[in-house]
Coordinates of C-alpha atoms in Angstrom, one line a residue:
X1249 CA -33.2 155.0 128.5
X1250 CA -34.9 157.5 126.3
X1251 CA -31.5 158.9 125.2
X1252 CA -30.5 155.3 124.3
X1253 CA -33.6 154.7 122.1
X1254 CA -33.2 158.0 120.2
X1255 CA -29.4 157.8 119.7
X1256 CA -28.9 155.0 117.2
X1257 CA -31.3 156.3 114.4
X1258 CA -29.9 159.8 114.8
X1259 CA -26.4 158.6 114.6
X1260 CA -27.1 156.5 111.5
X1261 CA -28.4 159.6 109.8
X1262 CA -25.4 161.6 110.8
X1263 CA -22.8 159.1 109.6
X1264 CA -23.2 155.7 108.0
X1265 CA -19.5 155.0 108.2
X1266 CA -18.4 153.6 111.6
X1267 CA -14.9 154.6 112.8
X1268 CA -14.0 150.9 113.1
X1269 CA -14.0 150.8 109.2
X1270 CA -10.9 153.0 109.4
X1271 CA -9.4 151.7 112.6
X1272 CA -9.0 148.0 111.6
X1273 CA -6.9 149.0 108.6
X1274 CA -3.2 148.3 108.9
X1275 CA -1.6 151.1 106.9
X1276 CA -1.8 151.8 103.1
X1277 CA -0.6 148.3 102.3
X1278 CA -4.0 146.9 103.5
X1279 CA -5.8 146.0 100.3
X1280 CA -9.1 147.1 101.9
X1281 CA -7.7 150.5 102.9
X1282 CA -9.9 153.6 102.6
X1283 CA -8.1 156.7 101.5
X1284 CA -10.6 159.2 103.1
X1285 CA -14.0 159.5 104.6
X1286 CA -15.5 160.2 101.1
X1287 CA -13.6 157.2 99.6
X1288 CA -15.0 155.0 102.5
X1289 CA -18.6 156.1 101.7
X1290 CA -18.1 155.5 97.9
X1291 CA -16.4 152.1 98.3
X1292 CA -18.9 150.8 100.8
X1293 CA -21.8 151.9 98.6
X1294 CA -20.2 150.5 95.4
X1295 CA -19.3 147.1 96.9
X1296 CA -22.0 146.5 99.5
X1297 CA -24.9 148.9 98.7
X1298 CA -27.0 150.8 101.2
X1299 CA -27.0 147.9 103.6
X1300 CA -23.2 148.1 104.0
X1301 CA -23.6 151.4 105.9
X1302 CA -25.7 149.5 108.5
X1303 CA -23.6 146.3 108.8
X1304 CA -23.2 145.4 112.4
X1305 CA -25.8 147.9 113.5
X1306 CA -28.1 145.5 115.4
X1307 CA -25.6 144.9 118.3
X1308 CA -25.3 148.7 119.1
X1309 CA -29.1 149.2 118.7
X1310 CA -29.7 146.3 121.1
X1311 CA -27.0 147.5 123.5
X1312 CA -27.9 151.2 123.3
X1313 CA -30.8 151.3 125.7
X1314 CA -29.2 149.4 128.5
X1315 CA -25.9 151.0 127.8
X1316 CA -27.2 154.6 128.1
X1317 CA -29.4 153.6 131.1
X1318 CA -26.3 152.2 132.8
X1319 CA -24.2 155.3 131.9
X1320 CA -26.7 157.9 133.2
X1321 CA -28.0 155.9 136.2
X1322 CA -24.5 155.0 137.5
X1323 CA -23.3 158.6 136.9
X1324 CA -26.1 159.8 139.2
X1325 CA -25.2 157.1 141.8
X1326 CA -21.5 157.8 141.7
X1327 CA -22.2 161.6 141.9
X1328 CA -24.3 161.1 145.1
X1329 CA -21.6 159.0 146.7
X1330 CA -18.8 161.4 145.8
X1331 CA -20.8 164.3 147.3
X1332 CA -20.0 162.6 150.6
X1333 CA -16.3 162.9 150.0
X1334 CA -14.0 166.0 150.3
X1335 CA -13.6 166.2 146.5
X1336 CA -14.5 169.5 144.9
X1337 CA -17.8 169.5 143.0
X1338 CA -16.1 169.9 139.7
X1339 CA -13.6 167.0 140.3
X1340 CA -16.4 164.9 141.7
X1341 CA -18.3 165.2 138.4
X1342 CA -15.3 164.0 136.4
X1343 CA -14.7 161.1 138.7
X1344 CA -18.4 160.1 138.6
X1345 CA -18.1 160.2 134.8
X1346 CA -15.1 157.9 135.0
X1347 CA -16.9 155.4 137.2
X1348 CA -20.0 155.5 134.9
X1349 CA -17.8 154.9 131.8
X1350 CA -16.0 151.9 133.4
X1351 CA -19.3 150.4 134.4
X1352 CA -20.8 151.1 130.9
X1353 CA -17.7 149.4 129.3
X1354 CA -18.4 146.1 131.0
X1355 CA -22.0 146.1 129.7
X1356 CA -21.2 147.1 126.1
X1357 CA -18.0 145.2 125.3
X1358 CA -19.6 141.9 124.2
X1359 CA -21.8 143.9 121.7
X1360 CA -18.7 145.7 120.4
X1361 CA -16.9 142.3 119.8
X1362 CA -19.8 141.1 117.7
X1363 CA -20.1 144.4 115.8
X1364 CA -16.4 144.6 114.9
X1365 CA -16.2 141.0 113.9
X1366 CA -19.1 141.4 111.5
X1367 CA -17.6 144.6 110.0
X1368 CA -14.0 143.4 109.8
X1369 CA -14.8 139.9 108.3
X1370 CA -17.3 141.1 105.7
X1371 CA -15.4 139.4 102.9
X1372 CA -14.9 136.0 104.6
X1373 CA -18.6 135.1 104.9
X1374 CA -20.3 133.2 102.1
X1375 CA -23.5 134.5 103.6
X1376 CA -23.6 137.4 106.1
X1377 CA -24.6 135.9 109.5
X1378 CA -27.0 137.6 111.9
X1379 CA -25.6 139.3 115.0
X1380 CA -27.0 136.6 117.2
X1381 CA -25.4 133.8 115.0
X1382 CA -22.1 135.6 115.1
X1383 CA -22.3 135.9 118.9
X1384 CA -23.0 132.2 119.2
X1385 CA -20.0 131.5 116.8
X1386 CA -17.7 133.5 119.0
X1387 CA -18.9 131.9 122.2
X1388 CA -18.6 128.4 120.8
X1389 CA -15.0 128.9 119.5
X1390 CA -13.5 131.2 122.1
X1391 CA -15.9 131.3 125.0
X1392 CA -16.9 134.3 127.2
X1393 CA -13.4 135.3 128.4
X1394 CA -10.8 137.8 127.2
X1395 CA -10.2 135.8 124.0
X1396 CA -13.9 135.5 123.3
X1397 CA -16.9 137.7 123.9
X1398 CA -14.9 140.0 126.2
X1399 CA -11.9 140.4 124.0
X1400 CA -10.4 143.9 124.2
X1401 CA -12.1 144.7 127.6
X1402 CA -9.2 146.7 128.9
X1403 CA -9.3 148.9 125.8
X1404 CA -13.0 149.3 126.1
X1405 CA -12.6 150.3 129.7
X1406 CA -10.1 152.9 128.7
X1407 CA -12.2 154.2 125.8
X1408 CA -15.4 154.6 127.9
X1409 CA -13.7 155.7 131.1
X1410 CA -11.7 158.5 129.5
X1411 CA -14.6 159.6 127.3
X1412 CA -17.1 159.9 130.1
X1413 CA -14.7 161.4 132.5
X1414 CA -14.3 164.4 130.1
X1415 CA -17.8 164.2 128.7
X1416 CA -19.6 164.7 132.0
X1417 CA -16.9 166.7 133.7
X1418 CA -16.6 169.3 130.9
X1419 CA -20.3 169.6 130.2
X1420 CA -21.5 170.1 133.7
X1421 CA -18.6 172.3 134.8
X1422 CA -18.8 174.6 131.8
X1423 CA -22.6 174.7 131.9
X1424 CA -22.4 175.9 135.5
X1425 CA -19.8 178.5 134.6
X1426 CA -21.7 180.0 131.6
X1427 CA -24.7 182.0 132.7
X1428 CA -28.1 180.5 131.6
X1429 CA -30.5 182.4 129.4
X1430 CA -34.2 183.1 130.2
X1431 CA -35.0 182.5 126.6
X1432 CA -35.8 178.8 126.1
X1433 CA -34.4 178.7 122.6
X1434 CA -31.2 180.3 123.6
X1435 CA -30.9 178.1 126.6
X1436 CA -31.4 175.0 124.4
X1437 CA -28.7 176.2 122.0
X1438 CA -26.3 177.0 124.9
X1439 CA -26.6 173.5 126.3
X1440 CA -26.4 171.9 122.8
X1441 CA -23.2 173.9 122.0
X1442 CA -21.6 172.9 125.3
X1443 CA -22.6 169.2 124.7
X1444 CA -21.3 169.4 121.1
X1445 CA -17.9 170.6 122.3
X1446 CA -17.9 168.1 125.2
X1447 CA -18.5 165.2 122.8
X1448 CA -15.9 166.4 120.3
X1449 CA -13.1 166.9 122.9
X1450 CA -13.9 163.5 124.5
X1451 CA -13.7 161.8 121.1
X1452 CA -10.3 163.4 120.3
X1453 CA -8.8 162.4 123.6
X1454 CA -10.0 158.8 123.8
X1455 CA -9.6 157.7 120.2
X1456 CA -6.2 155.9 120.7
X1457 CA -8.1 153.5 123.1
X1458 CA -10.7 153.1 120.3
X1459 CA -8.1 152.2 117.7
X1460 CA -6.5 149.7 120.1
X1461 CA -9.9 148.1 120.8
X1462 CA -10.6 147.8 117.1
X1463 CA -7.3 146.1 116.4
X1464 CA -7.7 143.7 119.3
X1465 CA -11.3 142.8 118.5
X1466 CA -10.8 142.8 114.7
X1467 CA -9.0 140.1 112.6
X1468 CA -5.3 139.6 113.3
X1469 CA -2.9 140.1 110.3
X1470 CA -1.7 136.5 110.4
X1471 CA -4.5 133.9 111.0
X1472 CA -3.8 131.9 114.2
X1473 CA -1.2 134.4 115.4
X1474 CA -2.3 137.1 117.9
X1475 CA -0.4 140.3 117.2
X1476 CA -2.6 142.8 119.1
X1477 CA -2.9 141.5 122.6
X1478 CA -3.3 144.3 125.2
X1479 CA -4.4 147.9 125.1
X1480 CA -1.1 149.7 125.6
X1481 CA 0.9 147.1 123.7
X1482 CA -1.4 147.6 120.7
X1483 CA -1.1 151.4 120.9
X1484 CA 2.7 151.1 121.0
X1485 CA 2.7 148.7 118.1
X1486 CA 0.5 150.9 115.9
X1487 CA 2.7 153.9 116.7
X1488 CA 5.9 152.1 115.9
X1489 CA 4.7 150.5 112.7
X1490 CA 2.3 153.2 111.3
X1491 CA 3.1 156.4 113.1
X1492 CA 1.2 158.5 115.6
X1493 CA -1.5 159.5 113.1
X1494 CA -2.6 155.9 112.9
X1495 CA -3.8 156.3 116.5
X1496 CA -6.3 158.8 115.3
X1497 CA -7.8 156.8 112.4
X1498 CA -11.5 157.3 112.2
X1499 CA -11.5 160.6 114.1
X1500 CA -13.6 162.5 111.6
X1501 CA -16.5 160.0 111.5
X1502 CA -16.2 159.6 115.3
X1503 CA -16.6 163.3 115.8
X1504 CA -19.5 163.4 113.3
X1505 CA -21.1 160.7 115.3
X1506 CA -20.3 161.6 118.9
X1507 CA -20.1 165.4 118.7
X1508 CA -23.8 166.1 117.9
X1509 CA -24.8 162.7 119.2
X1510 CA -23.3 163.4 122.6
X1511 CA -25.1 166.8 122.7
X1512 CA -28.4 165.1 121.9
X1513 CA -27.9 162.5 124.6
X1514 CA -27.2 165.1 127.3
X1515 CA -30.1 167.3 126.3
X1516 CA -32.5 164.3 126.3
X1517 CA -31.1 163.3 129.7
X1518 CA -31.5 166.7 131.2
X1519 CA -35.0 167.5 129.8
X1520 CA -36.4 164.1 130.5
X1521 CA -34.9 163.8 134.0
X1522 CA -36.2 167.4 134.7
X1523 CA -39.7 166.5 133.6
X1524 CA -39.7 163.3 135.6
X1525 CA -38.5 165.1 138.8
X1526 CA -41.2 167.7 138.3
X1527 CA -44.1 165.4 137.5
X1528 CA -43.3 162.2 139.5

């Protein structure tokens, strides 16, 4: 939970532009298209001011504490269960990460739907609604199902499952393989570097799921007509119409957010859990 509470403010400082800003764009023909990360920052600041960088931030802040609590708690539980199986310790860590990611996805998906709808429909509101008002609007019009508050669930399952499988598997396997240092500062830097690489690699591998999620949860090109329906159908459609690079839209802000952010979360988790085990 501590990692969840610290994560949102740190990530807001690291990058004010969420990857969804890029991922909901449909090629250069999109009138709201951002040409680069710098252009995205300038355009948001010019059109929406400082508050534009924090649009849709309440849902992830509200979700972050239970989300991270679910991630790390379920990782520990799956790890304990998998220790009873014949799986090798290294593989068990990755499978436990996969299970934790899938569980986390079920918790976080409704918050993601609200966040993306607020960011994507920024020009259609006469007055910007609150996150709770937008959630009520989605529930009243579409319900709680896969067309409403749980839209894009399969893509979110893929995004979080793949990310956490690599994130936990890489971090703990590499950390065990590289000798620890008796110097506390060097040991901190060793863990931070491994966490940074872990978060970066995980972001690079799972971003096609992220793009598919944003397209499904964002506004459809033609009102009343659903173009992006399922995870792999959306990936194939983006690839066919916009090329393979479109599946990696938003990669730079995502790495800026989840590279150092992922390292911070793992360090907070390790040091806090170590302190609790020693003192409780």
